[in-house]
PDB file of C-alpha atoms in Angstrom:
ATOM      1  CA  MET R  40     172.686 -60.172 277.914  1.00 49.00           C
ATOM      2  CA  ALA R  41     169.999 -57.489 278.010  1.00 49.00           C
ATOM      3  CA  GLU R  42     167.430 -59.970 276.709  1.00 55.00           C
ATOM      4  CA  ARG R  43     168.277 -62.439 279.473  1.00 53.00           C
ATOM      5  CA  HIS R  44     167.952 -59.691 282.076  1.00 50.00           C
ATOM      6  CA  ARG R  45     164.497 -58.799 280.747  1.00 60.00           C
ATOM      7  CA  SER R  46     163.528 -62.483 280.911  1.00 65.00           C
ATOM      8  CA  GLU R  47     164.677 -62.727 284.531  1.00 66.00           C
ATOM      9  CA  ARG R  48     162.692 -59.617 285.470  1.00 73.00           C
ATOM     10  CA  ALA R  49     159.588 -61.064 283.803  1.00 78.00           C
ATOM     11  CA  ALA R  50     159.957 -64.336 285.719  1.00 84.00           C
ATOM     12  CA  GLN R  51     160.228 -62.428 288.989  1.00 95.00           C
ATOM     13  CA  LEU R  52     156.893 -60.720 288.365  1.00 96.00           C
ATOM     14  CA  ASP R  53     155.212 -63.815 286.930  1.00 96.00           C
ATOM     15  CA  ASN R  54     155.692 -65.519 290.314  1.00 97.00           C
ATOM     16  CA  PRO R  55     156.308 -62.599 292.698  1.00 97.00           C
ATOM     17  CA  VAL R  56     155.550 -64.430 295.939  1.00 98.00           C
ATOM     18  CA  TRP R  57     158.042 -67.197 295.172  1.00 98.00           C
ATOM     19  CA  PHE R  58     160.852 -64.856 294.178  1.00 98.00           C
ATOM     20  CA  SER R  59     160.200 -62.767 297.288  1.00 98.00           C
ATOM     21  CA  LEU R  60     160.226 -65.750 299.645  1.00 98.00           C
ATOM     22  CA  THR R  61     163.400 -67.140 298.091  1.00 98.00           C
ATOM     23  CA  GLY R  62     165.041 -63.728 297.933  1.00 97.00           C
ATOM     24  CA  ALA R  63     164.699 -60.533 299.949  1.00 98.00           C
ATOM     25  CA  ASP R  64     161.881 -61.850 302.168  1.00 98.00           C
ATOM     26  CA  ALA R  65     163.479 -65.228 302.964  1.00 98.00           C
ATOM     27  CA  ALA R  66     163.815 -64.275 306.640  1.00 98.00           C
ATOM     28  CA  HIS R  67     160.016 -64.250 306.868  1.00 98.00           C
ATOM     29  CA  ALA R  68     159.543 -67.557 305.020  1.00 98.00           C
ATOM     30  CA  VAL R  69     158.915 -71.160 305.992  1.00 98.00           C
ATOM     31  CA  GLY R  70     159.210 -74.042 303.537  1.00 98.00           C
ATOM     32  CA  GLY R  71     161.766 -75.687 301.326  1.00 97.00           C
ATOM     33  CA  GLU R  72     163.069 -75.972 297.781  1.00 97.00           C
ATOM     34  CA  LYS R  73     159.709 -76.292 296.045  1.00 98.00           C
ATOM     35  CA  ALA R  74     157.199 -74.440 298.222  1.00 98.00           C
ATOM     36  CA  ARG R  75     157.274 -71.623 300.726  1.00 98.00           C
ATOM     37  CA  ARG R  76     154.912 -69.383 302.616  1.00 98.00           C
ATOM     38  CA  TYR R  77     155.225 -66.258 304.674  1.00 98.00           C
ATOM     39  CA  ARG R  78     154.927 -66.841 308.390  1.00 98.00           C
ATOM     40  CA  SER R  79     151.219 -66.511 309.161  1.00 97.00           C
ATOM     41  CA  SER R  80     151.867 -63.532 311.435  1.00 97.00           C
ATOM     42  CA  VAL R  81     153.398 -61.673 308.460  1.00 98.00           C
ATOM     43  CA  SER R  82     151.188 -62.526 305.464  1.00 98.00           C
ATOM     44  CA  PRO R  83     148.848 -65.283 304.221  1.00 98.00           C
ATOM     45  CA  PHE R  84     150.640 -65.523 300.857  1.00 98.00           C
ATOM     46  CA  ALA R  85     152.397 -68.690 299.740  1.00 98.00           C
ATOM     47  CA  ALA R  86     153.883 -69.958 296.480  1.00 98.00           C
ATOM     48  CA  VAL R  87     155.276 -72.976 294.697  1.00 98.00           C
ATOM     49  CA  ALA R  88     158.233 -72.923 292.337  1.00 97.00           C
ATOM     50  CA  ASP R  89     156.230 -74.709 289.636  1.00 97.00           C
ATOM     51  CA  GLU R  90     152.470 -75.153 289.945  1.00 97.00           C
ATOM     52  CA  ARG R  91     152.624 -78.098 287.517  1.00 97.00           C
ATOM     53  CA  ASP R  92     154.717 -80.089 290.001  1.00 98.00           C
ATOM     54  CA  PRO R  93     152.563 -82.220 292.383  1.00 97.00           C
ATOM     55  CA  ALA R  94     155.519 -82.566 294.750  1.00 98.00           C
ATOM     56  CA  ALA R  95     155.562 -78.789 295.205  1.00 98.00           C
ATOM     57  CA  TRP R  96     151.933 -78.806 296.345  1.00 98.00           C
ATOM     58  CA  ASP R  97     152.667 -81.696 298.709  1.00 98.00           C
ATOM     59  CA  GLU R  98     155.506 -79.659 300.212  1.00 98.00           C
ATOM     60  CA  LEU R  99     153.257 -76.623 300.558  1.00 98.00           C
ATOM     61  CA  ALA R 100     150.595 -78.752 302.271  1.00 98.00           C
ATOM     62  CA  GLU R 101     153.179 -79.834 304.840  1.00 97.00           C
ATOM     63  CA  VAL R 102     154.050 -76.265 305.824  1.00 97.00           C
ATOM     64  CA  THR R 103     150.403 -75.126 305.672  1.00 97.00           C
ATOM     65  CA  GLY R 104     148.861 -77.826 307.874  1.00 95.00           C
ATOM     66  CA  SER R 105     145.288 -76.921 308.800  1.00 94.00           C
ATOM     67  CA  ASP R 106     145.867 -73.245 308.000  1.00 96.00           C
ATOM     68  CA  THR R 107     144.770 -71.384 304.855  1.00 97.00           C
ATOM     69  CA  VAL R 108     147.075 -69.678 302.366  1.00 98.00           C
ATOM     70  CA  ALA R 109     146.629 -67.303 299.442  1.00 98.00           C
ATOM     71  CA  VAL R 110     148.318 -68.543 296.264  1.00 98.00           C
ATOM     72  CA  VAL R 111     148.609 -67.057 292.788  1.00 97.00           C
ATOM     73  CA  CYS R 112     147.821 -70.020 290.524  1.00 96.00           C
ATOM     74  CA  SER R 113     145.821 -70.854 287.413  1.00 95.00           C
ATOM     75  CA  GLN R 114     143.709 -73.599 288.998  1.00 96.00           C
ATOM     76  CA  THR R 115     143.065 -75.348 292.302  1.00 97.00           C
ATOM     77  CA  PRO R 116     145.411 -78.336 292.608  1.00 96.00           C
ATOM     78  CA  PRO R 117     144.226 -81.816 293.651  1.00 96.00           C
ATOM     79  CA  GLY R 118     144.190 -82.281 297.402  1.00 97.00           C
ATOM     80  CA  TRP R 119     143.284 -78.678 298.147  1.00 98.00           C
ATOM     81  CA  GLN R 120     139.997 -76.979 299.038  1.00 98.00           C
ATOM     82  CA  GLU R 121     139.284 -73.653 297.347  1.00 98.00           C
ATOM     83  CA  LEU R 122     137.725 -71.179 299.795  1.00 98.00           C
ATOM     84  CA  GLN R 123     137.822 -67.970 297.775  1.00 97.00           C
ATOM     85  CA  VAL R 124     138.920 -66.674 294.367  1.00 98.00           C
ATOM     86  CA  LEU R 125     140.090 -63.102 293.852  1.00 97.00           C
ATOM     87  CA  SER R 126     140.626 -61.595 290.420  1.00 97.00           C
ATOM     88  CA  GLY R 127     142.963 -58.669 289.893  1.00 97.00           C
ATOM     89  CA  SER R 128     145.698 -57.005 287.916  1.00 97.00           C
ATOM     90  CA  GLN R 129     149.399 -56.606 288.445  1.00 98.00           C
ATOM     91  CA  MET R 130     150.465 -53.056 287.616  1.00 97.00           C
ATOM     92  CA  VAL R 131     154.004 -51.735 287.135  1.00 97.00           C
ATOM     93  CA  TRP R 132     155.154 -48.151 287.348  1.00 96.00           C
ATOM     94  CA  GLY R 133     156.066 -47.206 283.803  1.00 87.00           C
ATOM     95  CA  SER R 134     157.644 -43.789 284.127  1.00 67.00           C
ATOM     96  CA  SER R 135     161.320 -42.951 284.506  1.00 54.00           C
ATOM     97  CA  ALA R 136     163.266 -41.630 287.461  1.00 49.00           C
ATOM     98  CA  ALA R 137     163.709 -38.405 285.518  1.00 45.00           C
ATOM     99  CA  ALA R 138     159.935 -38.071 285.093  1.00 50.00           C
ATOM    100  CA  LEU R 139     159.468 -38.637 288.822  1.00 56.00           C
ATOM    101  CA  GLY R 140     161.738 -35.752 289.725  1.00 50.00           C
ATOM    102  CA  SER R 141     162.515 -34.824 293.288  1.00 49.00           C
ATOM    103  CA  ARG R 142     160.168 -34.513 296.224  1.00 52.00           C
ATOM    104  CA  PRO R 143     157.755 -31.588 295.780  1.00 52.00           C
ATOM    105  CA  GLU R 144     158.523 -28.279 297.443  1.00 47.00           C
ATOM    106  CA  GLY R 145     157.763 -28.675 301.130  1.00 53.00           C
ATOM    107  CA  GLY R 146     157.689 -32.479 300.822  1.00 61.00           C
ATOM    108  CA  TYR R 147     154.675 -34.741 301.130  1.00 67.00           C
ATOM    109  CA  PRO R 148     152.096 -34.483 303.918  1.00 80.00           C
ATOM    110  CA  ALA R 149     153.516 -35.319 307.328  1.00 85.00           C
ATOM    111  CA  PHE R 150     153.855 -39.059 306.759  1.00 95.00           C
ATOM    112  CA  THR R 151     155.905 -40.660 309.494  1.00 96.00           C
ATOM    113  CA  PRO R 152     157.599 -44.070 309.579  1.00 97.00           C
ATOM    114  CA  LEU R 153     155.511 -46.827 311.169  1.00 98.00           C
ATOM    115  CA  GLY R 154     156.987 -49.654 313.217  1.00 97.00           C
ATOM    116  CA  SER R 155     156.180 -52.319 315.757  1.00 96.00           C
ATOM    117  CA  ASP R 156     154.927 -49.768 318.290  1.00 97.00           C
ATOM    118  CA  ASP R 157     152.232 -48.696 315.807  1.00 98.00           C
ATOM    119  CA  VAL R 158     150.868 -52.144 314.940  1.00 98.00           C
ATOM    120  CA  ASP R 159     147.612 -51.884 316.896  1.00 98.00           C
ATOM    121  CA  ALA R 160     146.713 -48.632 315.145  1.00 98.00           C
ATOM    122  CA  MET R 161     147.739 -50.084 311.764  1.00 98.00           C
ATOM    123  CA  VAL R 162     145.625 -53.211 312.208  1.00 98.00           C
ATOM    124  CA  ALA R 163     142.672 -51.111 313.348  1.00 98.00           C
ATOM    125  CA  LEU R 164     142.926 -48.896 310.249  1.00 98.00           C
ATOM    126  CA  ALA R 165     143.176 -51.962 307.999  1.00 98.00           C
ATOM    127  CA  GLU R 166     140.086 -53.448 309.645  1.00 97.00           C
ATOM    128  CA  ARG R 167     138.155 -50.235 308.959  1.00 97.00           C
ATOM    129  CA  THR R 168     139.281 -49.810 305.352  1.00 97.00           C
ATOM    130  CA  HIS R 169     139.933 -53.362 304.043  1.00 95.00           C
ATOM    131  CA  PRO R 170     143.031 -52.762 301.864  1.00 95.00           C
ATOM    132  CA  GLY R 171     143.770 -56.495 301.802  1.00 92.00           C
ATOM    133  CA  PRO R 172     145.445 -58.904 304.229  1.00 94.00           C
ATOM    134  CA  PHE R 173     147.283 -57.126 307.009  1.00 96.00           C
ATOM    135  CA  GLU R 174     148.729 -59.070 309.923  1.00 97.00           C
ATOM    136  CA  HIS R 175     150.448 -58.040 313.149  1.00 97.00           C
ATOM    137  CA  GLU R 176     153.931 -58.513 311.678  1.00 98.00           C
ATOM    138  CA  THR R 177     153.255 -57.273 308.146  1.00 98.00           C
ATOM    139  CA  VAL R 178     155.031 -54.060 309.153  1.00 98.00           C
ATOM    140  CA  LYS R 179     158.317 -56.010 309.219  1.00 97.00           C
ATOM    141  CA  LEU R 180     158.260 -56.163 305.406  1.00 97.00           C
ATOM    142  CA  GLY R 181     159.318 -52.535 305.432  1.00 95.00           C
ATOM    143  CA  GLY R 182     158.668 -49.065 304.118  1.00 96.00           C
ATOM    144  CA  TYR R 183     155.497 -48.434 306.104  1.00 98.00           C
ATOM    145  CA  ARG R 184     154.487 -44.873 306.738  1.00 98.00           C
ATOM    146  CA  GLY R 185     151.337 -43.104 307.805  1.00 98.00           C
ATOM    147  CA  LEU R 186     149.554 -39.911 308.715  1.00 97.00           C
ATOM    148  CA  TRP R 187     148.345 -39.256 312.253  1.00 97.00           C
ATOM    149  CA  ASP R 188     145.644 -36.795 313.250  1.00 96.00           C
ATOM    150  CA  GLU R 189     145.042 -36.091 316.941  1.00 94.00           C
ATOM    151  CA  GLY R 190     146.609 -39.413 317.889  1.00 95.00           C
ATOM    152  CA  GLU R 191     144.679 -41.497 315.341  1.00 97.00           C
ATOM    153  CA  LEU R 192     146.256 -43.159 312.319  1.00 98.00           C
ATOM    154  CA  VAL R 193     144.172 -42.046 309.324  1.00 98.00           C
ATOM    155  CA  CYS R 194     146.272 -43.072 306.300  1.00 98.00           C
ATOM    156  CA  MET R 195     149.022 -45.614 305.664  1.00 98.00           C
ATOM    157  CA  ALA R 196     150.857 -47.643 303.029  1.00 98.00           C
ATOM    158  CA  GLY R 197     154.083 -49.600 302.730  1.00 98.00           C
ATOM    159  CA  GLU R 198     155.964 -52.364 300.950  1.00 98.00           C
ATOM    160  CA  ARG R 199     155.074 -56.058 300.918  1.00 97.00           C
ATOM    161  CA  MET R 200     156.679 -58.421 298.385  1.00 98.00           C
ATOM    162  CA  HIS R 201     160.237 -57.905 297.144  1.00 98.00           C
ATOM    163  CA  PRO R 202     160.902 -60.122 294.101  1.00 98.00           C
ATOM    164  CA  GLY R 203     164.327 -59.354 292.672  1.00 96.00           C
ATOM    165  CA  GLU R 204     164.701 -55.672 291.859  1.00 96.00           C
ATOM    166  CA  TRP R 205     160.993 -54.993 292.397  1.00 97.00           C
ATOM    167  CA  ALA R 206     159.155 -53.627 295.449  1.00 98.00           C
ATOM    168  CA  GLU R 207     155.401 -54.033 295.836  1.00 98.00           C
ATOM    169  CA  ILE R 208     153.398 -51.114 297.204  1.00 98.00           C
ATOM    170  CA  SER R 209     150.663 -52.436 299.462  1.00 97.00           C
ATOM    171  CA  ALA R 210     148.083 -51.645 302.167  1.00 97.00           C
ATOM    172  CA  VAL R 211     147.273 -48.232 300.705  1.00 98.00           C
ATOM    173  CA  CYS R 212     144.323 -47.084 302.797  1.00 97.00           C
ATOM    174  CA  THR R 213     142.685 -43.946 304.143  1.00 97.00           C
ATOM    175  CA  ASP R 214     140.083 -43.624 306.874  1.00 98.00           C
ATOM    176  CA  ALA R 215     136.624 -42.834 305.471  1.00 97.00           C
ATOM    177  CA  GLY R 216     136.570 -39.449 307.182  1.00 96.00           C
ATOM    178  CA  TYR R 217     139.745 -38.371 305.360  1.00 96.00           C
ATOM    179  CA  THR R 218     139.076 -39.501 301.791  1.00 94.00           C
ATOM    180  CA  GLY R 219     138.912 -36.937 298.986  1.00 94.00           C
ATOM    181  CA  ARG R 220     141.986 -35.064 300.231  1.00 94.00           C
ATOM    182  CA  GLY R 221     144.527 -36.714 297.942  1.00 94.00           C
ATOM    183  CA  LEU R 222     146.179 -38.674 300.738  1.00 96.00           C
ATOM    184  CA  GLY R 223     146.115 -42.015 298.898  1.00 96.00           C
ATOM    185  CA  GLY R 224     147.852 -40.504 295.898  1.00 95.00           C
ATOM    186  CA  ALA R 225     150.366 -38.614 298.013  1.00 96.00           C
ATOM    187  CA  ILE R 226     151.411 -41.597 300.110  1.00 96.00           C
ATOM    188  CA  THR R 227     151.664 -43.833 297.042  1.00 96.00           C
ATOM    189  CA  ARG R 228     153.761 -41.205 295.264  1.00 95.00           C
ATOM    190  CA  SER R 229     156.068 -40.964 298.279  1.00 95.00           C
ATOM    191  CA  LEU R 230     156.634 -44.735 298.156  1.00 97.00           C
ATOM    192  CA  VAL R 231     157.269 -44.661 294.408  1.00 97.00           C
ATOM    193  CA  HIS R 232     159.829 -41.919 294.945  1.00 95.00           C
ATOM    194  CA  ASP R 233     161.707 -43.794 297.666  1.00 96.00           C
ATOM    195  CA  ILE R 234     161.655 -47.096 295.777  1.00 97.00           C
ATOM    196  CA  VAL R 235     162.940 -45.542 292.563  1.00 96.00           C
ATOM    197  CA  VAL R 236     165.730 -43.526 294.161  1.00 95.00           C
ATOM    198  CA  SER R 237     166.885 -46.689 295.954  1.00 96.00           C
ATOM    199  CA  GLY R 238     167.406 -48.349 292.561  1.00 96.00           C
ATOM    200  CA  ARG R 239     164.371 -50.615 292.699  1.00 96.00           C
ATOM    201  CA  ARG R 240     161.175 -50.733 290.625  1.00 96.00           C
ATOM    202  CA  PRO R 241     157.629 -50.210 291.979  1.00 97.00           C
ATOM    203  CA  PHE R 242     154.703 -52.495 291.255  1.00 98.00           C
ATOM    204  CA  LEU R 243     151.386 -53.273 292.924  1.00 98.00           C
ATOM    205  CA  HIS R 244     148.259 -55.383 292.700  1.00 98.00           C
ATOM    206  CA  VAL R 245     144.682 -54.155 292.507  1.00 97.00           C
ATOM    207  CA  LEU R 246     141.411 -56.103 292.554  1.00 96.00           C
ATOM    208  CA  SER R 247     139.419 -56.074 289.331  1.00 95.00           C
ATOM    209  CA  ASP R 248     136.359 -54.492 290.975  1.00 93.00           C
ATOM    210  CA  ASN R 249     138.305 -51.637 292.608  1.00 94.00           C
ATOM    211  CA  SER R 250     137.906 -49.130 289.795  1.00 94.00           C
ATOM    212  CA  ARG R 251     138.623 -46.134 292.022  1.00 93.00           C
ATOM    213  CA  ALA R 252     142.040 -47.450 293.030  1.00 94.00           C
ATOM    214  CA  ARG R 253     142.798 -48.413 289.438  1.00 95.00           C
ATOM    215  CA  ARG R 254     142.121 -44.862 288.220  1.00 95.00           C
ATOM    216  CA  LEU R 255     144.390 -43.471 290.925  1.00 95.00           C
ATOM    217  CA  TYR R 256     147.255 -45.819 290.057  1.00 97.00           C
ATOM    218  CA  GLU R 257     146.914 -45.115 286.341  1.00 96.00           C
ATOM    219  CA  HIS R 258     147.067 -41.387 287.094  1.00 94.00           C
ATOM    220  CA  LEU R 259     150.285 -41.986 289.039  1.00 95.00           C
ATOM    221  CA  GLY R 260     151.924 -43.761 286.100  1.00 95.00           C
ATOM    222  CA  PHE R 261     151.126 -47.437 286.724  1.00 97.00           C
ATOM    223  CA  ARG R 262     150.108 -49.658 283.821  1.00 96.00           C
ATOM    224  CA  ASP R 263     148.617 -53.140 283.638  1.00 96.00           C
ATOM    225  CA  ARG R 264     151.162 -55.904 283.185  1.00 96.00           C
ATOM    226  CA  MET R 265     149.014 -59.008 283.561  1.00 96.00           C
ATOM    227  CA  HIS R 266     145.857 -60.449 285.059  1.00 97.00           C
ATOM    228  CA  MET R 267     146.320 -62.472 288.253  1.00 96.00           C
ATOM    229  CA  THR R 268     144.059 -64.928 290.082  1.00 97.00           C
ATOM    230  CA  VAL R 269     144.601 -65.412 293.794  1.00 97.00           C
ATOM    231  CA  ARG R 270     143.066 -68.509 295.354  1.00 98.00           C
ATOM    232  CA  VAL R 271     142.577 -68.919 299.082  1.00 98.00           C
ATOM    233  CA  LEU R 272     143.320 -72.591 299.688  1.00 98.00           C
ATOM    234  CA  ARG R 273     143.439 -75.160 302.479  1.00 98.00           C
ATOM    235  CA  PRO R 274     144.868 -78.695 302.266  1.00 98.00           C
ATOM    236  CA  ILE R 275     142.187 -81.380 302.374  1.00 96.00           C
ATOM    237  CA  GLY R 276     142.717 -83.678 305.333  1.00 79.00           C
TER     238      GLY R 276
END
């Protein structure tokens, strides 16, 4: 029984977009039994149940149309144009709830929940710092929080994919004028805390060339699970 549970957890992380879109994030999905994507206003990510199945790619092409999608896959399928390839790592938080402990004395910096009223400021910060895709409805995926200074959002992070018992930490970014103050580590740690105490497990993705972020995540207890290749694709014709 335990072995089967471990196998299910591995499958969820092997294809995290699919298990998110068919699970906790289904309300934000379009597609069918073999292929789904997030609504474009939420995220550019899409997935197929089995990348070896041509019918799955046909189904994804139908829901993609002339748009582009980001797909985790080993190679570009026939009938698709490859626009960009991103190489990165999937990292999982490897410590225990006991090791995490409780919130530090006095709590974290004054991170406040972010919602639909904060979207313009969130998009502006993402455009300045480039943490990865961030759309006007990404905030609906949950858990977003940030730090304001004199009316300006200067740091934020939140949750994106939710495959099974896992929760992905995403959009960790700090304005250039506020780096070096430990804000990225503090906001990530606050998300890890909340995810763990809710009975879920934290994971994240980091680009291969982002060595600074990788060092931070390793310091916080994240470890490499596997290499991932994300391809930005568009159906041909």
